[in-house]
Amino acid sequence: MSAQLTDEERNEEERAARTNANGTDADAERSAPATDGSGAIVDGPDGSGDEPMQFDVQAGLTDGLDEAQTLLADLVATPAVSGNESAAAERLRAFFEAHDREVWIDEVGNVRAPADDSVLLTSHIDTVPGNVPVKIEDDVLWGRGSVDATGPLASMAVAAVETGVSFVGVVEEETTSKGAWHLIEDRDAPDAVINGEPSGWDGITLGYRGILSGTYVGTSELGHSSRPENNAIQSAVDWWSRVADFFDADEEEGVFDTVTTKPVTFHGGPTEDGLAVEAEVDVQFRVPPRFGIDDVREVAEGELTEGSVHWNRPIPPVMTNPRTEVARAFRVAIRQADGDPRLLRKTGTSDMNIYAGAWDCPMATYGPGNSDLDHAPNEHLDLAEYDAAIEVLTNVCETLTE
């Protein structure tokens, strides 16, 4: 095996800064309205038309594209901010219906197209907010979601139709992972899972850090600021400083192998009745596979002297074996397409973490696109890379279904 396992660091700073106490993307809750394909606003995300966001869609966007490329362009041109994915879900359903595949949209909004469960191809339908004008220039598609993760999603839909394997497009990956949580509760494990996120057409992602988030809450009596005793705000700051110092990264360790600590929001001050001081801190821990979620939680709670922490549902870290049949099939397929396979570990978290925690089967994450462009204002995808990813996925699925 010539491919070497390398770290690929996603920029988590911007995303973490937008994440609320439930581990969800606060910006994604301010959703974009649908458009009619020409940029005209149809309605707001909640049916009100409030806070409209104009999508600029190039005229004749799909002219000259083949069916697979048209699916991608249509999906990118369809606003699908997390929690408002229905229009994109309908476009996906129509694609499978056109190919005589069984397909339905389930009660949480996932697009389900079951078939040969030797492989389950799954990616997320939703995107983060952002008005990236949708256009094609020099065979490059620009638009929100083109990389994260509409490119992987569309390539998997095409490969599923071509090879007859199972497919699910899930909702709300960018916020609550509602679709993935529902999926593991609603169906049995497939023989293998390929999750869709950008890795580059020649990259295979085998590991992600997990995430533990929660809210510290503290209260103290209101007193004169000259008093030496800590108030709730000081206690909260001191607690977080102790926790962060404990996980202070060893300079010799890579980001993937360390616990990243992030305070996300901080609220504090006197109560309305003027009798107490309150403090609330929303916090996140990115947890590598060499630590358990419980280990990190134990450290954080062990540093408490005042206040308490209310934890959200954690997502465990995952690191899969590069010698599974799924990873081997990808290496072979990438080489057959004249690529040099790259094995990746990512510092963020994906729905693969959820699947790995529930299903005992080989899996990996794969998809076209440069993950440095995730959520970026210049998000774009080369159509040639998209085509190459479909070729690789098709080859992998054919291998795994033999």
XYZ file of C-alpha atoms in Angstrom:
402
model
C 0.000 0.000 0.000
C 1.774 3.118 -1.245
C -0.818 5.641 -0.105
C 0.128 7.408 3.126
C -2.309 8.534 5.803
C -2.202 12.309 6.068
C -4.060 14.972 8.006
C -6.306 17.404 6.207
C -7.326 20.292 8.442
C -10.660 21.903 7.803
C -10.979 25.476 9.000
C -13.193 25.006 12.047
C -12.743 28.525 13.461
C -15.479 30.182 11.422
C -17.887 27.281 11.821
C -17.277 26.952 15.557
C -17.888 30.658 16.029
C -21.334 30.211 14.479
C -22.269 27.112 16.461
C -24.813 27.408 19.237
C -25.299 25.548 22.481
C -26.953 22.590 20.782
C -23.933 21.972 18.585
C -25.775 23.480 15.633
C -24.811 26.128 13.125
C -26.558 29.315 14.195
C -26.229 30.906 10.763
C -27.881 27.860 9.202
C -30.970 28.577 11.254
C -31.317 31.866 9.367
C -32.234 30.114 6.144
C -32.366 31.283 2.556
C -35.548 31.485 0.493
C -36.185 29.384 -2.578
C -35.869 30.905 -6.035
C -37.448 30.005 -9.329
C -34.115 29.147 -10.996
C -33.641 32.604 -12.455
C -32.781 34.285 -9.191
C -36.319 35.515 -8.458
C -37.418 34.942 -4.891
C -40.320 32.535 -4.478
C -40.719 32.767 -0.699
C -38.798 32.892 2.533
C -37.563 29.680 4.154
C -40.429 29.705 6.611
C -43.032 30.756 4.061
C -42.942 34.393 5.130
C -40.589 35.874 2.577
C -38.750 37.704 5.369
C -35.029 38.455 5.061
C -34.836 37.359 1.417
C -31.518 36.313 -0.080
C -31.249 36.746 -3.826
C -29.632 33.886 -5.728
C -27.958 34.970 -8.954
C -28.275 31.989 -11.338
C -26.579 32.183 -14.715
C -28.996 32.113 -17.649
C -28.788 28.843 -19.557
C -26.792 27.295 -16.715
C -27.292 23.697 -17.844
C -26.931 24.250 -21.601
C -24.526 21.691 -23.033
C -24.258 19.636 -19.840
C -24.830 15.896 -19.692
C -27.420 14.396 -17.353
C -25.044 13.932 -14.409
C -23.708 17.471 -14.689
C -27.241 18.846 -15.067
C -28.282 17.157 -11.823
C -25.347 18.790 -10.037
C -26.015 22.250 -11.510
C -29.733 22.049 -10.723
C -29.053 21.080 -7.116
C -26.486 23.837 -6.622
C -28.968 26.346 -8.085
C -31.629 25.165 -5.603
C -31.309 26.772 -2.142
C -31.035 24.014 0.481
C -29.996 25.721 3.705
C -30.117 23.305 6.618
C -33.702 22.767 7.693
C -35.089 23.879 4.319
C -33.986 21.145 1.939
C -37.371 20.165 0.486
C -36.909 21.650 -2.999
C -33.537 19.952 -3.452
C -34.980 16.711 -2.057
C -37.720 16.807 -4.700
C -35.126 17.266 -7.459
C -33.260 14.218 -6.172
C -36.449 12.170 -6.000
C -37.298 13.119 -9.591
C -33.854 11.942 -10.720
C -34.360 8.479 -9.224
C -37.935 8.246 -10.492
C -36.714 9.050 -14.004
C -34.507 5.969 -13.741
C -37.295 3.729 -12.455
C -35.841 3.458 -8.980
C -37.924 3.058 -5.843
C -37.606 6.345 -3.966
C -39.433 8.312 -1.297
C -38.897 11.202 1.102
C -39.202 10.004 4.691
C -40.736 11.735 7.693
C -37.631 13.802 8.509
C -36.937 14.787 4.883
C -34.319 12.214 3.863
C -34.419 11.000 0.250
C -34.456 7.183 0.421
C -33.691 5.011 -2.637
C -33.069 1.474 -1.328
C -31.645 -1.212 -3.591
C -28.592 -3.466 -3.312
C -27.431 -3.029 0.275
C -23.957 -4.292 -0.492
C -23.206 -0.570 -0.499
C -25.041 2.420 0.944
C -24.081 5.712 -0.682
C -25.119 8.623 1.504
C -24.407 12.338 1.603
C -26.176 15.423 2.909
C -28.618 17.599 1.014
C -28.283 20.728 3.137
C -25.817 23.568 2.889
C -24.797 26.490 5.052
C -26.208 29.920 4.097
C -24.435 32.109 1.587
C -25.072 33.831 -1.704
C -22.405 32.478 -4.043
C -23.596 33.349 -7.575
C -24.327 30.133 -9.488
C -22.448 30.040 -12.763
C -20.185 27.920 -14.934
C -16.943 29.431 -16.195
C -14.207 27.420 -17.928
C -15.981 24.178 -16.936
C -15.984 25.153 -13.253
C -19.292 25.344 -11.364
C -19.553 28.099 -8.767
C -22.222 28.131 -6.081
C -23.056 27.420 -2.458
C -22.836 23.693 -1.769
C -20.900 22.821 -4.920
C -18.201 21.376 -2.651
C -19.966 20.830 0.688
C -21.619 18.616 -0.149
C -23.765 18.860 -3.289
C -20.886 17.652 -5.461
C -20.481 14.448 -3.425
C -24.280 14.098 -3.144
C -24.926 14.321 -6.884
C -21.995 12.054 -7.773
C -23.379 9.422 -5.394
C -26.883 9.681 -6.848
C -25.488 9.091 -10.329
C -23.296 6.184 -9.191
C -26.233 4.618 -7.319
C -28.358 4.678 -10.481
C -25.541 3.275 -12.599
C -24.701 0.413 -10.230
C -28.006 -0.346 -8.495
C -26.806 0.220 -4.925
C -28.696 1.906 -2.094
C -28.747 5.682 -1.682
C -29.864 8.124 0.989
C -29.654 11.900 0.888
C -29.839 13.072 4.502
C -30.921 16.395 5.979
C -29.482 18.849 8.498
C -25.902 17.583 8.584
C -24.720 21.159 8.954
C -26.813 21.634 12.100
C -28.283 18.733 14.088
C -27.475 15.702 11.870
C -31.179 14.957 12.169
C -31.179 12.870 9.002
C -28.284 10.633 10.022
C -29.617 10.059 13.543
C -32.978 9.063 12.084
C -31.350 6.768 9.536
C -29.477 4.635 12.061
C -32.673 4.233 14.093
C -34.863 3.439 11.085
C -32.911 0.863 9.092
C -30.482 -2.029 9.506
C -26.793 -1.678 8.770
C -25.764 -2.140 5.130
C -22.772 -4.260 4.170
C -20.678 -1.135 3.570
C -21.112 2.647 3.824
C -19.615 5.361 1.650
C -20.346 8.784 3.117
C -20.226 11.836 0.891
C -18.005 14.775 1.805
C -15.297 16.521 -0.220
C -11.994 14.666 -0.162
C -10.833 15.410 -3.686
C -11.467 12.801 -6.375
C -8.213 11.054 -5.428
C -8.652 11.267 -1.640
C -10.282 8.872 0.843
C -11.201 10.127 4.313
C -10.828 7.464 7.007
C -10.978 9.482 10.227
C -12.787 12.376 11.882
C -12.604 13.858 15.334
C -15.755 13.728 17.437
C -17.523 16.615 19.105
C -18.713 17.205 22.661
C -20.606 20.420 23.323
C -22.395 21.824 26.308
C -23.340 24.883 28.321
C -21.712 25.966 31.585
C -24.170 27.723 33.915
C -23.161 29.563 37.088
C -24.819 31.967 39.527
C -23.500 34.082 42.406
C -24.879 36.725 44.729
C -24.529 40.264 43.457
C -22.031 42.258 45.464
C -19.892 45.348 45.157
C -17.222 45.002 42.478
C -14.532 45.803 45.053
C -15.175 42.523 46.885
C -12.408 39.913 46.400
C -14.715 36.911 46.010
C -15.295 35.553 42.521
C -18.626 36.330 40.948
C -20.242 33.916 38.468
C -18.449 35.476 35.513
C -15.027 35.095 37.105
C -15.820 31.498 38.076
C -16.826 30.691 34.509
C -13.650 32.227 33.093
C -11.491 30.423 35.640
C -13.184 27.082 34.914
C -12.686 27.398 31.187
C -9.062 28.455 31.625
C -8.325 25.376 33.711
C -9.976 23.079 31.185
C -8.203 24.680 28.221
C -4.846 24.498 30.017
C -5.361 20.793 30.672
C -5.832 20.110 26.968
C -3.169 22.548 25.831
C -1.786 20.823 22.755
C 1.647 19.310 22.769
C 3.578 21.075 20.007
C 4.693 17.702 18.672
C 1.124 16.477 18.214
C -0.835 17.191 15.052
C -4.232 18.851 15.265
C -6.061 15.595 14.543
C -4.550 13.921 17.617
C -5.321 16.719 20.067
C -8.443 17.912 21.868
C -9.413 21.335 20.551
C -11.241 23.480 23.099
C -13.454 26.344 21.944
C -15.686 28.704 23.905
C -18.395 29.534 21.390
C -20.603 32.100 23.148
C -20.434 33.859 26.519
C -23.283 35.588 28.316
C -23.028 37.123 31.768
C -24.121 39.915 34.037
C -26.582 40.922 36.755
C -30.040 39.364 36.758
C -33.064 41.553 36.076
C -33.964 41.688 39.769
C -30.475 42.951 40.622
C -29.851 40.262 43.237
C -27.474 37.894 41.429
C -24.864 37.531 38.715
C -25.301 34.840 36.080
C -22.896 33.402 33.532
C -23.450 31.005 30.638
C -20.704 29.693 28.350
C -21.382 27.500 25.327
C -18.347 25.290 24.773
C -17.090 22.719 22.271
C -14.471 20.011 22.404
C -13.199 18.345 19.238
C -12.181 14.884 20.377
C -9.606 12.669 18.573
C -9.981 8.877 18.444
C -7.217 8.417 21.038
C -9.542 10.029 23.614
C -13.056 8.975 24.500
C -15.945 11.400 24.852
C -16.303 10.296 28.481
C -12.620 11.087 29.137
C -13.046 14.673 27.995
C -16.299 15.116 29.874
C -14.662 13.776 33.062
C -11.843 16.299 32.813
C -14.225 19.202 32.211
C -16.448 18.252 35.138
C -13.434 17.581 37.348
C -12.332 21.206 36.982
C -15.646 22.561 38.273
C -15.578 24.431 41.585
C -18.743 26.436 40.947
C -21.582 26.057 38.497
C -22.508 23.052 36.375
C -22.361 21.896 32.747
C -25.334 20.705 30.739
C -24.103 18.446 27.938
C -25.597 17.976 24.490
C -25.713 14.678 22.606
C -22.107 13.886 21.696
C -20.786 12.567 18.391
C -17.895 10.125 18.910
C -14.633 10.233 16.943
C -13.962 7.661 14.236
C -10.850 6.168 12.668
C -11.363 3.317 10.212
C -8.800 0.778 9.045
C -7.116 1.612 5.717
C -7.104 -2.106 4.890
C -10.887 -2.616 4.761
C -12.465 -3.786 1.518
C -13.934 -0.304 1.039
C -10.570 1.451 1.355
C -8.911 -1.133 -0.903
C -11.590 -0.708 -3.561
C -11.058 3.058 -3.544
C -7.288 2.764 -3.879
C -7.662 0.451 -6.854
C -10.310 2.621 -8.518
C -8.309 5.834 -8.084
C -5.200 4.220 -9.546
C -7.223 2.890 -12.494
C -8.270 6.503 -13.122
C -4.570 7.503 -13.163
C -4.651 9.015 -9.686
C -2.405 8.608 -6.666
C -4.674 7.773 -3.708
C -4.448 9.961 -0.611
C -5.667 8.650 2.756
C -6.964 11.479 4.930
C -7.881 12.271 8.526
C -9.979 15.382 9.113
C -10.124 17.613 12.146
C -13.856 18.237 11.838
C -16.838 15.931 12.280
C -19.217 14.332 9.771
C -22.183 11.987 9.630
C -19.726 9.106 9.204
C -19.033 9.461 12.942
C -22.693 8.667 13.607
C -22.786 5.704 11.236
C -19.580 4.249 12.671
C -20.996 4.476 16.179
C -24.081 2.471 15.211
C -23.151 0.134 12.360
C -20.407 -2.492 12.433
C -19.470 -2.437 8.765
C -16.576 -1.056 6.688
C -16.916 2.560 5.644
C -15.093 5.577 4.295
C -15.910 9.128 3.229
C -15.367 10.284 -0.333
C -16.373 13.033 -2.732
C -15.125 15.547 -5.284
C -14.021 19.008 -4.228
C -11.401 20.825 -2.202
C -12.545 20.887 1.439
C -10.665 24.158 1.968
C -13.602 25.688 0.072
C -16.220 24.358 2.511
C -18.535 27.266 3.474
C -16.242 29.684 1.617
C -17.468 32.701 -0.395
C -15.663 31.341 -3.472
C -16.985 27.764 -3.280
C -16.592 26.043 -6.652
C -16.080 22.624 -8.238
C -14.336 21.619 -11.444
C -16.739 19.568 -13.559
C -13.881 17.323 -14.670
C -13.242 16.404 -11.027
C -16.937 15.711 -10.546
C -16.905 13.386 -13.568
C -13.789 11.636 -12.253
C -15.442 11.088 -8.862
C -18.452 9.447 -10.527
C -16.097 7.107 -12.395
C -14.310 6.182 -9.163
C -17.540 5.699 -7.201
C -19.027 3.552 -9.952
C -15.900 1.378 -10.044
C -15.907 1.010 -6.243
C -19.586 0.054 -6.097
C -19.161 -2.501 -8.895
C -16.261 -4.032 -6.990
C -18.156 -4.201 -3.710
C -21.273 -5.715 -5.267
C -19.456 -8.525 -7.104
